[in-house]
Amino acid sequence: MDILIAGSGAVGGYVGHLLQGARRDVTFLARPASAQRLRNEGLKVRTADGTLHQESVAVLEGSTEEPYDLVILAPRASALPSVVRTLVDNGAVGAETRLLPLLNGMAHLDVLERTFGSRRVLGGAIRLAATQHPDGTVQVLAPGAGLEIGPLRYGDGVDRFADELRVPGLDVEVRADIVTAMWLKWVFIVGTAVVTIIGDGRIDEIAATPTGPELARAVLGEVRGITATEDVVLPERALQALGSALSDPSSRFAPSLYRDLVAGRPAEIDILDDLALRAENHNVPAPLLNAARVRLQVANNRVTPRT
Ligand SMILES: NC(=O)C1=CN([C@@H]2O[C@H](COP(=O)(O)OP(=O)(O)OC[C@H]3O[C@@H](n4cnc5c(N)ncnc54)[C@H](OP(=O)(O)O)[C@@H]3O)[C@@H](O)[C@H]2O)C=CC1
Ligand SMILES: CC(C)(CO)C(=O)C(=O)O
């Protein structure tokens, strides 16, 4: 199966490394500077045990003669439009190609379905903690990666792709309710981001303060209020688990949005913006979500000044 991975950053790079390690046929779609670096230096991945893996990888140049069987999308939300344009222009997506987006959030699904048609788009959510250093090295921060994949509107062939992606290091689960799984992952990242951005610390540090648990409860309340107006039913058990995760005194967790904020890197604020927009559209108050957005936007404006 020919697999194209669009984006060679933390997610795309690590998934590509795992797939290539299991001899899957992987090619990267990258912007010119990253493509050049991949060709010159190979893909560099430092796994959670500290080992640096450096391996040569195939990089797509120009257009392709044959469409790919599977295109894995791993850019940040802001880069999706340019990735989509490239995929349309270079012929990588054919009638039988399936697209598997691994972005956080849900907004990308509309873009992909509108551009490529619903039949080609699968649902996906990846759990991993990784980041990309300025020299291109993908740094895996914690061992283990889990991928949930499932049909969005059309169920044909998901198992075939799941089997291809089931490689050592990537725990793949097929979910009939992938939309719910994607929502749960989204509210997990939003909830943990709002708590850690406002509290300015890891979950355990915030939980240890007198009013940390109250902040966690208030954030959960906001998330409940927003999701209650959406076309998705999130299981009560899962929402309770989110509540526990937001106030777990033993959790050293901080999501990538907070890690980026602390490291002075541009953070993927779109993940919060999309949920805030849904709240606004349904007149649901979201003061904590909006407070976190202010802090993140101010920080983003400093590192990526508007032109
Ligand atoms: N990091 C994590 O632990 C997790 C992230 N996610 C989600 O996965 C998505 C990707 O995140 P992450 O991997 O961290 O982001 P990174 O910033 O590490 O990687 C994004 C990659 O996309 C590339 N890119 C940008 N524009 C294009 C383009 N036009 N064509 C091809 N490639 C392009 C960038 O290349 P360039 O070097 O040229 O800028 C970069 O390599 C996000 O939605 C994130 O929320 C989900 C789970 C965990
Ligand atoms: C929540 C988590 C760690 C799951 O992979 C994530 O997506 C992120 O921090 O960006």
Coordinates of C-alpha atoms and ligand atoms in Angstrom, one line a residue:
M1 CA 0.0 0.0 0.0
D2 CA 1.4 3.4 -1.0
I3 CA 1.2 5.8 1.9
L4 CA 1.8 9.6 1.7
I5 CA 2.3 11.5 4.9
A6 CA 1.6 15.2 4.6
G7 CA 3.6 16.9 7.3
S8 CA 6.9 15.6 8.7
G9 CA 6.6 17.3 12.1
A10 CA 6.0 15.7 15.5
V11 CA 3.0 13.5 14.4
G12 CA 3.8 12.9 10.8
G13 CA 7.5 12.3 11.4
Y14 CA 6.9 9.8 14.3
V15 CA 4.2 7.9 12.5
G16 CA 6.3 7.8 9.4
H17 CA 9.2 6.5 11.4
L18 CA 7.1 3.7 12.9
L19 CA 5.6 2.7 9.6
Q20 CA 8.9 2.8 7.8
G21 CA 10.4 0.7 10.6
A22 CA 7.8 -2.0 9.8
R23 CA 8.7 -1.7 6.1
R24 CA 5.6 0.1 5.0
D25 CA 5.8 2.1 1.8
V26 CA 6.0 5.6 3.0
T27 CA 6.6 8.9 1.2
F28 CA 6.5 12.4 2.8
L29 CA 4.9 15.5 1.4
A30 CA 6.9 18.5 2.8
R31 CA 7.4 22.1 2.1
P32 CA 10.6 23.0 0.2
A33 CA 12.8 23.7 3.2
S34 CA 11.7 20.6 5.1
A35 CA 11.9 18.5 2.0
Q36 CA 15.4 19.6 1.4
R37 CA 16.4 18.8 5.0
L38 CA 14.7 15.4 4.7
R39 CA 16.7 14.7 1.6
N40 CA 20.0 15.9 3.0
E41 CA 19.8 14.6 6.6
G42 CA 17.0 12.1 6.5
L43 CA 14.2 11.9 9.1
K44 CA 15.6 12.4 12.6
V45 CA 13.5 11.0 15.4
R46 CA 14.6 10.8 19.1
T47 CA 12.5 8.3 20.8
A48 CA 11.4 8.5 24.5
D49 CA 14.4 6.3 25.5
G50 CA 16.8 8.9 24.2
T51 CA 17.9 7.0 21.0
L52 CA 18.4 9.1 17.9
H53 CA 17.1 7.4 14.8
Q54 CA 18.2 8.9 11.5
E55 CA 16.9 7.3 8.3
S56 CA 16.6 8.2 4.7
V57 CA 13.0 8.7 3.5
A58 CA 11.2 9.2 0.2
V59 CA 10.0 12.7 -0.4
L60 CA 7.4 13.6 -3.0
E61 CA 8.7 16.1 -5.6
G62 CA 6.3 17.8 -7.9
S63 CA 3.3 15.8 -9.1
T64 CA 2.9 12.0 -8.8
E65 CA 2.1 9.6 -11.6
E66 CA -0.1 7.3 -9.5
P67 CA -2.4 8.5 -6.7
Y68 CA -1.6 7.1 -3.2
D69 CA -3.8 4.5 -1.5
L70 CA -3.7 6.4 1.8
V71 CA -2.8 10.0 2.6
I72 CA -2.2 10.6 6.3
L73 CA -2.6 14.3 7.1
A74 CA -0.5 15.6 9.9
P75 CA -0.1 19.4 9.5
R76 CA -1.3 21.9 12.1
A77 CA -4.8 23.3 11.4
S78 CA -3.4 26.6 10.0
A79 CA -1.5 24.7 7.3
L80 CA -4.3 22.5 6.2
P81 CA -5.5 24.8 3.3
S82 CA -2.1 24.8 1.7
V83 CA -1.7 21.0 2.2
V84 CA -5.1 20.5 0.6
R85 CA -4.2 22.8 -2.4
T86 CA -0.9 20.8 -2.9
L87 CA -2.8 17.5 -2.8
V88 CA -5.3 18.7 -5.4
D89 CA -2.6 20.0 -7.6
N90 CA -0.1 17.1 -7.5
G91 CA -2.5 14.3 -8.2
A92 CA -1.8 12.4 -5.0
V93 CA -5.5 11.8 -4.3
G94 CA -7.4 9.5 -6.7
A95 CA -10.8 7.9 -6.8
E96 CA -9.7 5.1 -4.4
T97 CA -7.5 7.1 -2.1
R98 CA -8.5 7.4 1.5
L99 CA -7.5 10.4 3.6
L100 CA -6.7 9.9 7.3
P101 CA -6.5 13.2 9.2
L102 CA -4.6 13.2 12.5
L103 CA -5.2 16.8 13.4
N104 CA -6.8 17.7 16.7
G105 CA -10.3 19.1 16.6
M106 CA -13.1 18.6 14.1
A107 CA -13.0 21.6 11.8
H108 CA -10.6 19.9 9.3
L109 CA -13.3 17.2 8.5
D110 CA -15.5 19.8 6.7
V111 CA -12.6 21.1 4.6
L112 CA -11.6 17.6 3.6
E113 CA -15.1 16.3 2.9
R114 CA -15.9 19.4 0.8
T115 CA -12.7 19.1 -1.2
F116 CA -12.4 15.4 -1.7
G117 CA -15.9 14.0 -1.0
S118 CA -17.1 12.2 2.1
R119 CA -16.3 8.7 0.7
R120 CA -12.6 9.4 0.7
V121 CA -12.3 10.8 4.3
L122 CA -11.7 8.6 7.3
G123 CA -11.9 9.7 10.9
G124 CA -8.8 9.5 13.0
A125 CA -7.4 10.5 16.4
I126 CA -3.8 10.0 17.6
R127 CA -2.6 9.9 21.1
L128 CA 1.0 10.7 21.5
A129 CA 3.3 13.3 23.1
A130 CA 5.9 14.6 20.7
T131 CA 7.4 17.9 19.5
Q132 CA 9.7 19.0 16.7
H133 CA 12.9 20.9 17.4
P134 CA 14.0 23.7 15.1
D135 CA 16.7 21.5 13.5
G136 CA 13.9 19.2 12.4
T137 CA 14.4 16.4 15.0
V138 CA 11.2 14.9 16.2
Q139 CA 11.4 14.4 19.9
V140 CA 9.0 11.8 21.4
L141 CA 8.3 12.9 25.0
A142 CA 6.6 9.8 26.3
P143 CA 6.6 6.2 25.1
G144 CA 3.6 4.7 23.3
A145 CA 1.3 6.0 20.6
G146 CA -2.3 5.1 20.0
L147 CA -4.3 5.6 16.9
E148 CA -8.1 5.4 16.6
I149 CA -9.4 5.1 13.1
G150 CA -13.0 4.6 11.8
P151 CA -15.5 5.3 9.2
L152 CA -17.0 8.8 9.0
R153 CA -19.9 8.3 6.7
Y154 CA -18.8 5.4 4.5
G155 CA -17.6 2.2 6.2
D156 CA -15.8 0.5 3.3
G157 CA -12.3 -0.7 3.8
V158 CA -11.3 0.8 7.2
D159 CA -10.0 -2.5 8.4
R160 CA -7.6 -2.8 5.5
F161 CA -6.0 0.6 6.4
A162 CA -6.0 -0.2 10.1
D163 CA -4.1 -3.5 9.4
E164 CA -1.6 -1.6 7.4
L165 CA -1.1 0.9 10.1
R166 CA -0.9 -1.7 12.9
V167 CA 2.9 -1.7 13.4
P168 CA 5.1 -2.0 16.5
G169 CA 4.9 1.2 18.6
L170 CA 1.5 2.2 17.2
D171 CA -1.5 0.7 19.0
V172 CA -4.3 0.9 16.4
E173 CA -8.0 0.6 17.3
V174 CA -10.9 0.6 14.8
R175 CA -13.8 2.6 16.2
A176 CA -17.3 2.5 14.8
D177 CA -18.0 5.7 16.8
I178 CA -14.9 7.5 15.6
V179 CA -16.7 10.9 15.7
T180 CA -17.4 10.5 19.4
A181 CA -13.7 9.4 19.9
M182 CA -12.5 12.5 18.1
W183 CA -14.8 14.7 20.1
L184 CA -13.6 13.2 23.3
K185 CA -10.0 13.7 22.4
W186 CA -10.8 17.3 21.4
V187 CA -12.5 18.1 24.7
F188 CA -9.6 16.5 26.5
I189 CA -7.1 18.7 24.9
V190 CA -9.2 21.8 25.2
G191 CA -10.0 21.1 28.8
T192 CA -6.4 20.4 29.8
A193 CA -5.2 23.4 27.7
V194 CA -7.7 25.8 29.4
V195 CA -6.8 24.6 32.9
T196 CA -3.0 24.6 32.3
I197 CA -2.9 27.9 30.4
I198 CA -5.0 29.7 33.0
G199 CA -3.3 28.0 36.0
D200 CA 0.1 28.3 34.3
G201 CA 1.4 24.9 35.3
R202 CA 0.9 21.2 35.0
I203 CA -2.3 19.5 36.1
D204 CA -0.7 18.3 39.4
E205 CA 0.6 21.8 40.2
I206 CA -2.8 23.4 39.7
A207 CA -4.6 20.6 41.5
A208 CA -2.3 21.2 44.5
T209 CA -3.6 24.8 44.9
P210 CA -6.6 25.6 47.1
T211 CA -8.7 26.7 44.1
G212 CA -7.2 24.5 41.4
P213 CA -10.0 21.8 41.7
E214 CA -12.6 24.6 41.4
L215 CA -11.0 25.8 38.2
A216 CA -11.1 22.2 36.9
R217 CA -14.8 21.9 37.7
A218 CA -15.6 25.2 36.1
V219 CA -13.8 24.2 32.9
L220 CA -15.6 20.9 32.8
G221 CA -18.9 22.8 33.2
E222 CA -18.1 24.9 30.2
V223 CA -17.1 22.0 28.1
R224 CA -20.4 20.2 29.1
G225 CA -22.4 23.4 28.2
I226 CA -20.8 23.7 24.8
T227 CA -20.9 20.0 23.8
A228 CA -24.6 19.7 24.9
T229 CA -25.6 22.0 22.0
E230 CA -23.7 19.9 19.4
D231 CA -24.8 16.9 17.4
V232 CA -22.8 14.5 19.4
V233 CA -23.5 12.7 22.6
L234 CA -20.5 12.3 24.8
P235 CA -20.9 9.4 27.3
E236 CA -21.3 10.7 30.9
R237 CA -18.6 8.3 32.0
A238 CA -16.1 9.9 29.6
L239 CA -17.0 13.4 30.8
Q240 CA -16.5 12.3 34.4
A241 CA -13.2 10.8 33.4
L242 CA -12.3 14.2 31.9
G243 CA -13.2 15.9 35.2
S244 CA -10.9 13.5 37.0
A245 CA -8.1 14.1 34.5
L246 CA -8.4 17.9 34.9
S247 CA -7.9 17.7 38.6
D248 CA -5.7 14.7 39.1
P249 CA -3.1 15.5 41.8
S250 CA -0.7 12.9 40.5
S251 CA -0.9 14.0 36.8
R252 CA 2.3 15.6 35.5
F253 CA 0.4 16.2 32.2
A254 CA 0.4 19.4 30.1
P255 CA -1.0 19.4 26.6
S256 CA 1.0 20.5 23.6
L257 CA -0.8 23.9 23.5
Y258 CA 0.6 24.7 27.0
R259 CA 4.0 23.2 26.2
D260 CA 4.2 25.4 23.1
L261 CA 3.2 28.5 25.1
V262 CA 5.9 27.9 27.7
A263 CA 8.6 27.2 25.1
G264 CA 7.7 30.4 23.2
R265 CA 6.6 28.4 20.1
P266 CA 3.5 29.3 18.1
A267 CA 0.6 27.3 19.6
E268 CA -2.2 25.8 17.6
I269 CA -4.9 28.2 18.9
D270 CA -7.3 27.0 16.2
I271 CA -8.1 24.0 18.5
L272 CA -9.6 26.4 21.1
D273 CA -11.0 28.8 18.6
D274 CA -13.2 26.3 16.8
L275 CA -14.8 25.2 20.1
A276 CA -15.2 28.9 21.1
L277 CA -16.9 29.6 17.8
R278 CA -19.4 26.8 18.4
A279 CA -20.1 28.2 21.8
E280 CA -20.7 31.6 20.4
N281 CA -23.0 30.3 17.6
H282 CA -25.2 28.6 20.3
N283 CA -25.0 31.5 22.8
V284 CA -23.3 29.3 25.3
P285 CA -21.0 31.3 27.7
A286 CA -17.4 30.3 27.6
P287 CA -15.4 32.8 29.7
L288 CA -12.6 30.4 30.8
L289 CA -12.1 29.1 27.2
N290 CA -12.0 32.7 26.0
A291 CA -9.6 33.8 28.8
A292 CA -7.2 31.0 27.7
R293 CA -7.6 32.1 24.1
V294 CA -6.5 35.6 25.0
R295 CA -3.4 34.4 26.7
L296 CA -2.5 32.1 23.9
Q297 CA -3.2 34.8 21.2
V298 CA -1.1 37.4 23.0
A299 CA 1.8 34.9 23.1
N300 CA 1.3 33.8 19.5
N301 CA 1.3 37.5 18.4
R302 CA 4.7 37.9 20.1
V303 CA 6.3 34.9 18.4
T304 CA 4.6 35.2 15.0
P305 CA 3.9 39.0 14.6
R306 CA 1.0 39.8 12.2
T307 CA 2.2 41.1 8.9
Ligands
LIG1 N1 2.5 16.9 18.8 C1 1.7 16.0 19.4 O1 2.1 15.4 20.4 C2 0.3 15.8 18.9 C3 -0.2 16.6 17.9 N2 -1.5 16.3 17.4 C4 -2.1 17.1 16.3 O2 -1.4 16.8 15.1 C5 -1.3 17.9 14.2 C6 0.1 18.1 13.8 O3 0.8 18.5 15.0 P1 2.4 18.4 15.1 O4 2.9 17.2 14.4 O5 2.7 18.5 16.6 O6 2.8 19.8 14.4 P2 4.3 20.1 13.9 O7 4.3 21.6 13.8 O8 5.3 19.4 14.7 O9 4.3 19.5 12.4 C7 3.5 20.1 11.4 C8 4.2 19.8 10.1 O10 3.4 20.2 9.0 C9 4.3 20.7 8.0 N3 3.6 21.5 7.0 C10 3.2 22.8 7.2 N4 2.7 23.2 6.0 C11 2.8 22.2 5.1 C12 2.5 22.0 3.7 N5 1.9 23.0 3.0 N6 2.8 20.8 3.1 C13 3.4 19.8 3.8 N7 3.8 19.9 5.1 C14 3.4 21.1 5.8 C15 5.3 21.4 8.8 O11 6.5 21.6 8.0 P3 7.5 22.8 8.1 O12 8.6 22.2 8.8 O13 7.7 23.1 6.6 O14 6.8 23.9 8.8 C16 5.6 20.5 9.9 O15 6.5 19.5 9.6 C17 -2.0 19.1 15.0 O16 -3.3 19.2 14.6 C18 -1.8 18.6 16.4 O17 -2.8 19.2 17.2 C19 -2.2 15.3 17.8 C20 -1.7 14.5 18.8 C21 -0.4 14.7 19.5
LIG2 C1 -3.7 15.5 24.4 C2 -2.6 14.9 23.5 C3 -1.3 14.7 24.4 C4 -3.0 13.5 23.0 O1 -2.1 13.0 22.1 C5 -2.4 15.9 22.4 O2 -2.9 15.7 21.4 C6 -1.6 17.1 22.6 O3 -1.1 17.4 23.7 O4 -1.5 17.8 21.6

